[in-house]
XYZ file of C-alpha atoms in Angstrom:
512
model
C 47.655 -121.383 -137.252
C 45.754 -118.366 -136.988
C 41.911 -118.945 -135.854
C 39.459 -115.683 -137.097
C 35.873 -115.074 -135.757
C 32.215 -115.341 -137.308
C 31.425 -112.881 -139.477
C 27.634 -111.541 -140.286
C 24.573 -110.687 -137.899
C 26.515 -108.352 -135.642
C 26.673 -104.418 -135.516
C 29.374 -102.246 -137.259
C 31.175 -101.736 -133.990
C 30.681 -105.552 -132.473
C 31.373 -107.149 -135.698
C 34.960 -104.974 -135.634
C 36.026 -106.282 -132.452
C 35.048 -109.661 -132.782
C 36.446 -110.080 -136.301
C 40.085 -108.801 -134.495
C 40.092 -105.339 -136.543
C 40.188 -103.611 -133.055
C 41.629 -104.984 -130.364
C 38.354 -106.389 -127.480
C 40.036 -103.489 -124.904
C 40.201 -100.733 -127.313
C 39.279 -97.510 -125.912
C 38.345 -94.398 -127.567
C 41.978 -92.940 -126.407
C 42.322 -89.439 -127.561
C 45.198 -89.064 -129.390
C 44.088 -92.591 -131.487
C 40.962 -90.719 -132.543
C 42.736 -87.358 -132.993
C 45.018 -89.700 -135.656
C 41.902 -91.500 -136.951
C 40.155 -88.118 -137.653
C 43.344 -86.459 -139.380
C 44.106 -89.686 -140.970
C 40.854 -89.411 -142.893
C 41.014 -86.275 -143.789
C 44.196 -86.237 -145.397
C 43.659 -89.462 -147.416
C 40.139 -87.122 -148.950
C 42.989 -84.659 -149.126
C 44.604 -87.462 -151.597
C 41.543 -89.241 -152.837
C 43.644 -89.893 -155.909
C 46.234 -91.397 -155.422
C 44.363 -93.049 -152.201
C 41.495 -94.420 -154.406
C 39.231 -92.591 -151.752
C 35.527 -92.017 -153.743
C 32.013 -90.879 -152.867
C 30.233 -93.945 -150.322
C 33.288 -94.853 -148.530
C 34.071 -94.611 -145.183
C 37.006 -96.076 -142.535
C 37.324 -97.701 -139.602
C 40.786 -97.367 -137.103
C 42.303 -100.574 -136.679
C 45.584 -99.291 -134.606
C 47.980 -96.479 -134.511
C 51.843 -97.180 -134.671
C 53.962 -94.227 -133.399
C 57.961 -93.539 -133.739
C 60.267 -91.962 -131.821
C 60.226 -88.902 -134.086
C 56.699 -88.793 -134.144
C 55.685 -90.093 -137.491
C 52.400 -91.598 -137.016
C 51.177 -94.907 -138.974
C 47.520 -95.426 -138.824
C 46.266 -98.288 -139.766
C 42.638 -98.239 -141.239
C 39.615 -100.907 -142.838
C 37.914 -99.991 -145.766
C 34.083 -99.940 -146.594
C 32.541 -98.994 -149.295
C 28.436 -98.278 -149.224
C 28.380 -99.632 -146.051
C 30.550 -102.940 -147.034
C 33.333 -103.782 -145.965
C 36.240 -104.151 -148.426
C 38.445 -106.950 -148.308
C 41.792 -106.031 -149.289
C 40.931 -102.179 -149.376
C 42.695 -101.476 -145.932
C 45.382 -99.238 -145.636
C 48.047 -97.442 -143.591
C 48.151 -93.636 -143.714
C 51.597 -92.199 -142.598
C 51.908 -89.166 -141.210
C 54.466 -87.197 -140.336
C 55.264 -84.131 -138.020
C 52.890 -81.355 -138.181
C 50.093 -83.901 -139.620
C 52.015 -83.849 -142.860
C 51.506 -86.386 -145.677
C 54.020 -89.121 -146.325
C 51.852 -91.471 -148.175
C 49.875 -94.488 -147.642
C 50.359 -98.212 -148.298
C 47.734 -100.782 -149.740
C 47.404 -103.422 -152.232
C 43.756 -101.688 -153.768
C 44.297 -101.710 -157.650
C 40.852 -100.298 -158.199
C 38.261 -97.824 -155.989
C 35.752 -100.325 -155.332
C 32.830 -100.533 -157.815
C 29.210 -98.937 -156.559
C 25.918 -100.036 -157.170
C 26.458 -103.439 -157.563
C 23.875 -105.606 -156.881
C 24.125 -109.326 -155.795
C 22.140 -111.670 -157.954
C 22.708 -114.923 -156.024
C 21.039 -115.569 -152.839
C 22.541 -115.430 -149.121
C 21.076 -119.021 -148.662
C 22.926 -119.778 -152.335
C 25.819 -119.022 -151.425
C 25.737 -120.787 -147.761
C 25.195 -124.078 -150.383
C 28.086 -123.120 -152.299
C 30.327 -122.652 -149.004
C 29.480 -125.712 -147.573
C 30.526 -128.068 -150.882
C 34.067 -126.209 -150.538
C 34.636 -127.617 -147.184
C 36.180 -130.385 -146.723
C 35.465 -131.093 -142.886
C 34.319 -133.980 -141.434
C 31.078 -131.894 -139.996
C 29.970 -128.674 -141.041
C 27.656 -125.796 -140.999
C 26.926 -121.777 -141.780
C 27.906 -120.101 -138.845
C 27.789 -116.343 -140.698
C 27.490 -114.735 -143.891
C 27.763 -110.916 -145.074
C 28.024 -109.425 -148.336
C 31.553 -107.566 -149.107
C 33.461 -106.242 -151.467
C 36.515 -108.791 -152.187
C 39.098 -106.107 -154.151
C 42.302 -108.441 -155.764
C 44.837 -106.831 -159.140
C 41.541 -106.636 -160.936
C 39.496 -104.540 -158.978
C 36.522 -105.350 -156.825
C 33.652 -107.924 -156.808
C 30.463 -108.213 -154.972
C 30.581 -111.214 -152.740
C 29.460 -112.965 -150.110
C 32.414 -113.843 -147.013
C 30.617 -117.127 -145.312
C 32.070 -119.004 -142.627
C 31.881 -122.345 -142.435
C 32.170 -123.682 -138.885
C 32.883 -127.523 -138.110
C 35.684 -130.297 -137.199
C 38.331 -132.076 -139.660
C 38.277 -135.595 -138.849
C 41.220 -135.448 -136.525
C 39.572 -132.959 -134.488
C 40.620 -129.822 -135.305
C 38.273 -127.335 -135.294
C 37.465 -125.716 -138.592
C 36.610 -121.925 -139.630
C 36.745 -122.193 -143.279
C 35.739 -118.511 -144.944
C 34.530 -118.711 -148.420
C 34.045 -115.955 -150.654
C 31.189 -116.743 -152.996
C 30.368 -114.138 -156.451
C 27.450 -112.793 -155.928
C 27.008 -112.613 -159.349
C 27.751 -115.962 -160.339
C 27.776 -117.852 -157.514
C 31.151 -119.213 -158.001
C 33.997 -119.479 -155.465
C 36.511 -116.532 -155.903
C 38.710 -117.738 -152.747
C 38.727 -119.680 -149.225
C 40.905 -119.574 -146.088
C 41.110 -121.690 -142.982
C 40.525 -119.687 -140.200
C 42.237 -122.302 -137.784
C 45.732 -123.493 -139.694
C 46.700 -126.914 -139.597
C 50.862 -127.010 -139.608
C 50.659 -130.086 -139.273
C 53.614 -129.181 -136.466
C 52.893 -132.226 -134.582
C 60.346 -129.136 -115.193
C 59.319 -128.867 -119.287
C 60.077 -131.605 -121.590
C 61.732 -129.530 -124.030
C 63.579 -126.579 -122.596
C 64.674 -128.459 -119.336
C 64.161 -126.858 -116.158
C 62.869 -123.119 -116.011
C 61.027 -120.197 -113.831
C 57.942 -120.133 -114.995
C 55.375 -116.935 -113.373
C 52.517 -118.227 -110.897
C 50.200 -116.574 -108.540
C 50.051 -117.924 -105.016
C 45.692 -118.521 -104.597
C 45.364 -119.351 -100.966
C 47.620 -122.609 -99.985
C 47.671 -123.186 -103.792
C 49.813 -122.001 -105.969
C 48.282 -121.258 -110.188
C 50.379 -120.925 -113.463
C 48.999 -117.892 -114.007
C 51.546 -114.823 -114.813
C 50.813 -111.447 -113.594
C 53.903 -109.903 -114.923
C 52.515 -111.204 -118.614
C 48.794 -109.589 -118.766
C 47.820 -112.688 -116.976
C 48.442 -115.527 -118.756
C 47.004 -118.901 -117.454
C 47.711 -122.216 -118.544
C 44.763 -124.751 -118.277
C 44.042 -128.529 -118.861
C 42.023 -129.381 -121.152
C 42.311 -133.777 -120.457
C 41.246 -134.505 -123.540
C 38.426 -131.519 -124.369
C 38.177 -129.662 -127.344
C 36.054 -127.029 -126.190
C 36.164 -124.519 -123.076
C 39.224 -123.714 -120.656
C 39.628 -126.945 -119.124
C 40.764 -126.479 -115.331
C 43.860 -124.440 -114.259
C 46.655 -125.696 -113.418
C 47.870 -125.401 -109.655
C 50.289 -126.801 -107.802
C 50.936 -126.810 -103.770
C 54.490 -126.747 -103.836
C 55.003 -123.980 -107.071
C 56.623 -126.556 -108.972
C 55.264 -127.905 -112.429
C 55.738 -131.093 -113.781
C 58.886 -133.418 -113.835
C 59.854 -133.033 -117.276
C 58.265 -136.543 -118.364
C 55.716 -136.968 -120.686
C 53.961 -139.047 -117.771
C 53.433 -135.691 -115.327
C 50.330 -133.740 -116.631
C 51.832 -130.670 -115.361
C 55.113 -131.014 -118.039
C 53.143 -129.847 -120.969
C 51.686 -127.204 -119.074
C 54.562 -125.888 -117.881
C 56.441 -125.816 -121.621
C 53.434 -124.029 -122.607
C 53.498 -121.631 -119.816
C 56.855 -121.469 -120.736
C 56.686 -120.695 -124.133
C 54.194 -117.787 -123.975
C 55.942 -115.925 -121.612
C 59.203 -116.355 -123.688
C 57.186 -115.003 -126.995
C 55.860 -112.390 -124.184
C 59.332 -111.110 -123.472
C 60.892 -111.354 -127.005
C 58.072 -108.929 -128.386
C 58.369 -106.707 -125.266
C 62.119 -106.391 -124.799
C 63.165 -106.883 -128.608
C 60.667 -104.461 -130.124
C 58.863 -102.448 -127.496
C 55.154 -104.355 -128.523
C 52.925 -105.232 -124.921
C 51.509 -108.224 -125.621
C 49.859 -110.023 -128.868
C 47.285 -106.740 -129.214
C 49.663 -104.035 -127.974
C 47.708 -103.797 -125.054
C 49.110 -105.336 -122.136
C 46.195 -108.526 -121.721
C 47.743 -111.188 -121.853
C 46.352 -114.531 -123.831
C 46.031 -117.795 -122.327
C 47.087 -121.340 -123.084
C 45.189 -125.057 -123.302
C 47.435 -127.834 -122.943
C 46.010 -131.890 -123.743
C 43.816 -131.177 -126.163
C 41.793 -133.824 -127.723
C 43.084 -137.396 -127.803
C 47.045 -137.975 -129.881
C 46.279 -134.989 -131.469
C 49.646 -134.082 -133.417
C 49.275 -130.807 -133.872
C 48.635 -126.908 -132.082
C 46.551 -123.987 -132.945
C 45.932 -120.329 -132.110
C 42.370 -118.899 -131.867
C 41.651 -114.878 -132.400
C 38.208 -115.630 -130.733
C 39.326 -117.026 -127.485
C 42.369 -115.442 -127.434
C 44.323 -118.639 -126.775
C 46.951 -120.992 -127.944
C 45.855 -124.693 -128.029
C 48.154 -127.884 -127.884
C 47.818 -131.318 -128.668
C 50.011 -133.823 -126.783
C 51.093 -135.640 -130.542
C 50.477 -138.750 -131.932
C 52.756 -142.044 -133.093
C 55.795 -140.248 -133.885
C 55.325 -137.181 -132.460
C 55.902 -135.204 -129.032
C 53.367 -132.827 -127.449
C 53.567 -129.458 -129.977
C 55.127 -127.553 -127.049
C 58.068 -126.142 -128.604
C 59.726 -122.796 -127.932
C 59.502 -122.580 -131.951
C 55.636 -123.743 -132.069
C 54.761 -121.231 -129.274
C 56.248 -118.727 -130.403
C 54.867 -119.509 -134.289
C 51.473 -119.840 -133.424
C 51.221 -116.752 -130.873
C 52.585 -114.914 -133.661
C 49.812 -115.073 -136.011
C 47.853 -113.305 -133.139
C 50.340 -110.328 -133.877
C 49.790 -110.901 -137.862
C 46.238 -110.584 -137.029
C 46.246 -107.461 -135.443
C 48.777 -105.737 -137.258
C 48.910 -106.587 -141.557
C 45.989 -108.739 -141.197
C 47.583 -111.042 -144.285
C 44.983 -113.248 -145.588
C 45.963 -117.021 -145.115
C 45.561 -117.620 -149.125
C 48.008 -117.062 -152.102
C 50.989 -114.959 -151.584
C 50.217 -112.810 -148.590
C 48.904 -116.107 -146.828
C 52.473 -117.420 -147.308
C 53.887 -114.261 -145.958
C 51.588 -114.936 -143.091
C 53.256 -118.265 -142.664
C 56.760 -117.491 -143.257
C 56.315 -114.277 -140.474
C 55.360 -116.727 -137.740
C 58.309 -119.051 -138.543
C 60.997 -116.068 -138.952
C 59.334 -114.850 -135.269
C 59.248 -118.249 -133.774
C 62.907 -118.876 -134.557
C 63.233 -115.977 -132.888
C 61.955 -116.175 -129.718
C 64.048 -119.552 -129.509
C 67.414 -117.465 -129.933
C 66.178 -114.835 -127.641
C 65.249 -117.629 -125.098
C 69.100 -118.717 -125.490
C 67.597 -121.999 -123.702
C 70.548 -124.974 -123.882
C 67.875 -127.069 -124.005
C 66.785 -125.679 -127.714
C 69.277 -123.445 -129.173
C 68.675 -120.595 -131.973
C 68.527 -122.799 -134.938
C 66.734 -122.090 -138.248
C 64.641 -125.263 -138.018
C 60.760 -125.224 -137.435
C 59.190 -128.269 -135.374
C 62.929 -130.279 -134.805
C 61.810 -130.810 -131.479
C 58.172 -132.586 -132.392
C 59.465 -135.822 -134.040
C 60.644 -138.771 -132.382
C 62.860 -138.920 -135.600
C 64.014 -135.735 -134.757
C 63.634 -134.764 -138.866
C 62.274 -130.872 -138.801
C 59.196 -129.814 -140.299
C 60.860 -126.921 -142.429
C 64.229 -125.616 -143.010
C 64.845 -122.026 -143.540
C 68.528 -122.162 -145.104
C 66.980 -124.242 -148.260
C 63.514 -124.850 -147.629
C 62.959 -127.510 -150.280
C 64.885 -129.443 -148.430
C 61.907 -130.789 -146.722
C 60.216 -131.970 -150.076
C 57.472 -129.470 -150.965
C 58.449 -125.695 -150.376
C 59.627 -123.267 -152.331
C 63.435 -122.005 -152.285
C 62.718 -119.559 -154.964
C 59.843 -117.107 -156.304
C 57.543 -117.964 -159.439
C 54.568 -116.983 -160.866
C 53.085 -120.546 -159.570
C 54.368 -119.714 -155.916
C 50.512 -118.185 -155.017
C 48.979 -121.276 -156.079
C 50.844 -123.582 -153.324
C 49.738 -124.765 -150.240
C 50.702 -121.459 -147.627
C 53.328 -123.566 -145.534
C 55.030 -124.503 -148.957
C 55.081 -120.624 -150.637
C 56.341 -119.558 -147.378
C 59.309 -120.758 -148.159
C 60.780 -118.118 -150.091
C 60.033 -115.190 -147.612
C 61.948 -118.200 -145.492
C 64.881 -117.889 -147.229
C 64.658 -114.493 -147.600
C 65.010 -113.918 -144.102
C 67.823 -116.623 -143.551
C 70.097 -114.947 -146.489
C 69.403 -111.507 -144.735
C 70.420 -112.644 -141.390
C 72.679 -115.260 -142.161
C 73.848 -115.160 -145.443
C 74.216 -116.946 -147.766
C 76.870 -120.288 -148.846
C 77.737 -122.639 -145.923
C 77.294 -121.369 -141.943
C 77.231 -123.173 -138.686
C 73.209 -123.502 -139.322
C 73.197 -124.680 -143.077
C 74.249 -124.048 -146.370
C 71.873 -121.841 -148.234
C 71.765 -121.581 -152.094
C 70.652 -118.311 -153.677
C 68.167 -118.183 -156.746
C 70.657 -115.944 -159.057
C 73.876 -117.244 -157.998
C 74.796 -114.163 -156.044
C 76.781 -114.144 -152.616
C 74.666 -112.489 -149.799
C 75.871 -110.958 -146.733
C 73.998 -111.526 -143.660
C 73.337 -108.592 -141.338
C 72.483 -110.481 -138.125
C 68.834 -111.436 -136.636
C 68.569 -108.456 -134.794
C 68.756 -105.974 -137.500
C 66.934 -108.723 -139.959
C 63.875 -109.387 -137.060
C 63.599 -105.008 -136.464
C 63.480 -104.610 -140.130
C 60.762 -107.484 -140.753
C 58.486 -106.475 -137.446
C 58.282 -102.888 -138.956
C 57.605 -104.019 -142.512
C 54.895 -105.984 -141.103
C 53.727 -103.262 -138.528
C 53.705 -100.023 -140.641
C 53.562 -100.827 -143.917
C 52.239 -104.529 -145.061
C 48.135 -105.233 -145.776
C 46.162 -107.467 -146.205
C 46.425 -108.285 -149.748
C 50.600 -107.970 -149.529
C 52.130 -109.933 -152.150
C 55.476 -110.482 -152.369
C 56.615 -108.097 -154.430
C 54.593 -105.935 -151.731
C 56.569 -107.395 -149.286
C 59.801 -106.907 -150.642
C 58.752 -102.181 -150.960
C 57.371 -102.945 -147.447
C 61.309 -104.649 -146.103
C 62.590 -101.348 -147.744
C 60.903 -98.571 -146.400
C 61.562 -100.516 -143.628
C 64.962 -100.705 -143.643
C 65.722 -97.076 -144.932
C 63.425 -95.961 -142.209
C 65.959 -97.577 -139.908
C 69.049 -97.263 -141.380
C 69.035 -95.190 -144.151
C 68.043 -95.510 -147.670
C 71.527 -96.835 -149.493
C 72.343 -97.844 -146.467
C 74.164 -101.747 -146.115
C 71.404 -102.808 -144.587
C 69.224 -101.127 -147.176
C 71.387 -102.696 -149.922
C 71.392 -105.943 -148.280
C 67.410 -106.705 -148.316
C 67.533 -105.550 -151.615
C 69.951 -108.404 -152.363
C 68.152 -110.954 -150.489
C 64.854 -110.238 -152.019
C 66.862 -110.383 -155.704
C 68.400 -113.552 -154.211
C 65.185 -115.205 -153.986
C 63.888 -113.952 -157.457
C 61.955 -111.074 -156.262
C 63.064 -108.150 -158.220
């Protein structure tokens, strides 16, 4: 449940930091610009096969360096001044500043000299019908240039700002023609899963800071992270949480302090996977550390992370339903903070499943690199939510839950993103599992094939580079299936059996 920022009425360089395409800290560090500036130049250099034409111009989003020194830059598109939604691309470089290609999804160089023929205010009308919030309101508009397999079209990006009915905040973003004023696509900037002493991983260190007499759950070794209270608010920190004795909670539902301490919990667990597993400081790369709101609203099943406070949110649950805690959840939601500053996938269609299906495949994750007894590795999302104990998704078959997809189709794009996830799902469970019957399920494949699993550790290291170096925006999932292999042969080889067994995986699934 990733949460973007307003868009429109800010400068170039405000607009850029607010709308998460550079990080809020992000200094003018010499060797990024010295990347930036040779970046650019070589992707003139290969205007062609770069779709690089007169009136554009880049921004850097974030440099990615390897132990050999082959550089991955990471750039935003504009074109005449606009920004290009789905133009942005990765320029690698290798030693000596040589060329080694780029990666996008642009089809087309974006069109110039269009010019829109529906009004700002027009399109703010349009917007607003396409919610479906129980309050709304134009928070930001800006004209762009939305680029999909066609090309590019002149439209307006407005964000709707409200609250559903249950209280969750909404940041719908609506892309509105600007030449016929119809809706080309929309996106929830806050995603509803639906994922309705800790109560769920037992009895753990969590870090605090000794203030005074009074002891905070706030973690210095993790950029910081606090954990607040909001009793019952759905807007601002809430208070911190303290304690005179350093512990937290009891592990019932009836101590305050128990959610707040599974949520303190749970970032610094996602904290540590990221840092130990694959060298990343921090959601941004940059050592600040988010923070976390615990009791928000009133049985609010359900948990959320926000780009523009840089926070995870959690709702204590409803009838049915636990508070949205979870090792899994945490580490879910936090990812999509990492999406955000890394690919960038857009939450619609294919790449918005992809965005989905990366937070799950992370999540499970950091619960098998938690090795908590509490809440073992599994391949289940949400089984610790329900009072019924029935998961929210299954990675081994993911139909299994009634509504996603095991399988690619054509119609996959066209399903709700929790449901098309579901392939890239069982993707990643046939790549680290396997496929047939295993101690964590019994997982079908899509072409009757037999896949052998190479283990989460080589499966996760493959996927966090696909998704660091060489996914976009606009990555589909045949996309993401080139992205796992350069991926993988940049790890281990191109033919290698790790290689060989994405490939079959991907093929497994029906993307060939």
């Amino acid at each position: 449940m990733r949460r973007t920022t307003l868009l429109g009425g800010l400068a170039t360089a405000a607009l850029l930091a607010a709308a998460g395409t550079l990080p809020a800290t992000a200094s003018a560090a010499p060797v990024s610009t010295d990347a930036f500036t040779r970046a650019v130049a070589q992707l003139k250099a290969h205007s062609g096969s770069a779709l690089v034409a007169d009136g554009q111009s880049f921004t850097l989003k974030n440099v990615q360096t390897d132990a050999d020194g082959t550089e991955h830059v990471r750039l935003n598109r504009y074109a005449d001044g606009l920004p290009v939604l789905g133009g942005d691309t990765v320029v690698h470089l290798g030693k000596g500043n040589t060329w080694k290609g780029a990666s996008q999804s642009l089809a087309a160089a974006p069109t110039r000299g269009a010019k829109a023929r529906v009004s700002a205010a027009t399109a703010g009308r349009v917007a607003l019908a396409a919610s479906t919030a129980a309050t709304r309101r134009v928070d930001g508009s800006q004209l762009v240039h939305d680029a999909d397999a066609a090309g590019t079209t002149l439209a307006y990006e407005v964000v709707v700002g409200g609250a559903y009915a249950d209280g969750t905040p909404s940041e719908l973003h609506v892309l509105v023609d600007a030449t016929t004023g119809k809706v080309r696509d929309s996106w929830e900037g806050v995603q509803r899963d639906g994922t309705g002493n800790t109560f769920h991983s037992g009895t753990v260190t969590v870090g605090s800071t000794l203030s005074g007499s009074t002891y905070q759950l706030a973690d210095a070794t993790r950029g910081g992270h606090k954990t607040y209270d909001l009793n019952g608010g759905t807007s601002g920190t809430g208070t911190l949480v303290t304690s005179a004795s350093n512990v937290f909670g009891d592990g019932t539902l009836a101590n305050r302090q128990t959610a707040a301490a599974d949520a303190a919990y749970g970032a610094q667990k996602t904290w540590d996977y990221y840092k130990t597993v694959h060298g990343r400081n921090g959601i941004r790369n940059d050592g600040v550390g988010a923070y976390s709101r615990v009791h928000y609203s009133s049985n609010y099943a359900n948990a959320f992370w926000s780009d523009s406070c840089f926070c995870m949110t959690y709702g204590d649950g409803g009838s049915g339903w636990y508070p949205l805690t979870s090792l899994d959840v945490a580490g879910h939601e936090m990812t999509h903070g990492v999406t955000s500053n890394t690919a960038g996938l857009r939450y619609s269609g294919e790449s918005g499943g992809l965005n989905e299906a990366t937070s799950d495949i992370f999540g499970t994750l950091v619960e098998f690199s938690a090795a908590n007894s509490k809440d073992p590795g599994d391949y289940l999302i949400g089984e610790k939510l329900r009072s019924s104990g029935v998961p929210l998704r299954y990675m081994d078959k993911p139909s299994k839950d009634g509504s996603s997809a095991d399988c690619w189709s054509s119609s996959v794009g066209r399903l709700d993103v929790h449901y098309s996830s579901g392939v890239a799902n069982h993707f990643f469970y046939l790549l680290a599992v396997g496929s047939g019957s295993s101690a964590y399920g019994n997982s079908p494949t899509c072409n009757g094939s037999t896949v052998t699993g190479i283990g989460n550790a080589k499966a996760g290291a493959i996927w966090y580079r696909a998704l660091t170096r060489y996914m976009t925006s606009r990555t589909n999932y045949a996309g993401a299936r080139t992205a796992s292999l350069s991926a993988a042969a940049d790890l281990y080889g191109s033919g290698s059996a790790e290689y060989n067994a994405v490939a079959a995986a991907w093929s497994a699934v029906s993307v060939n």
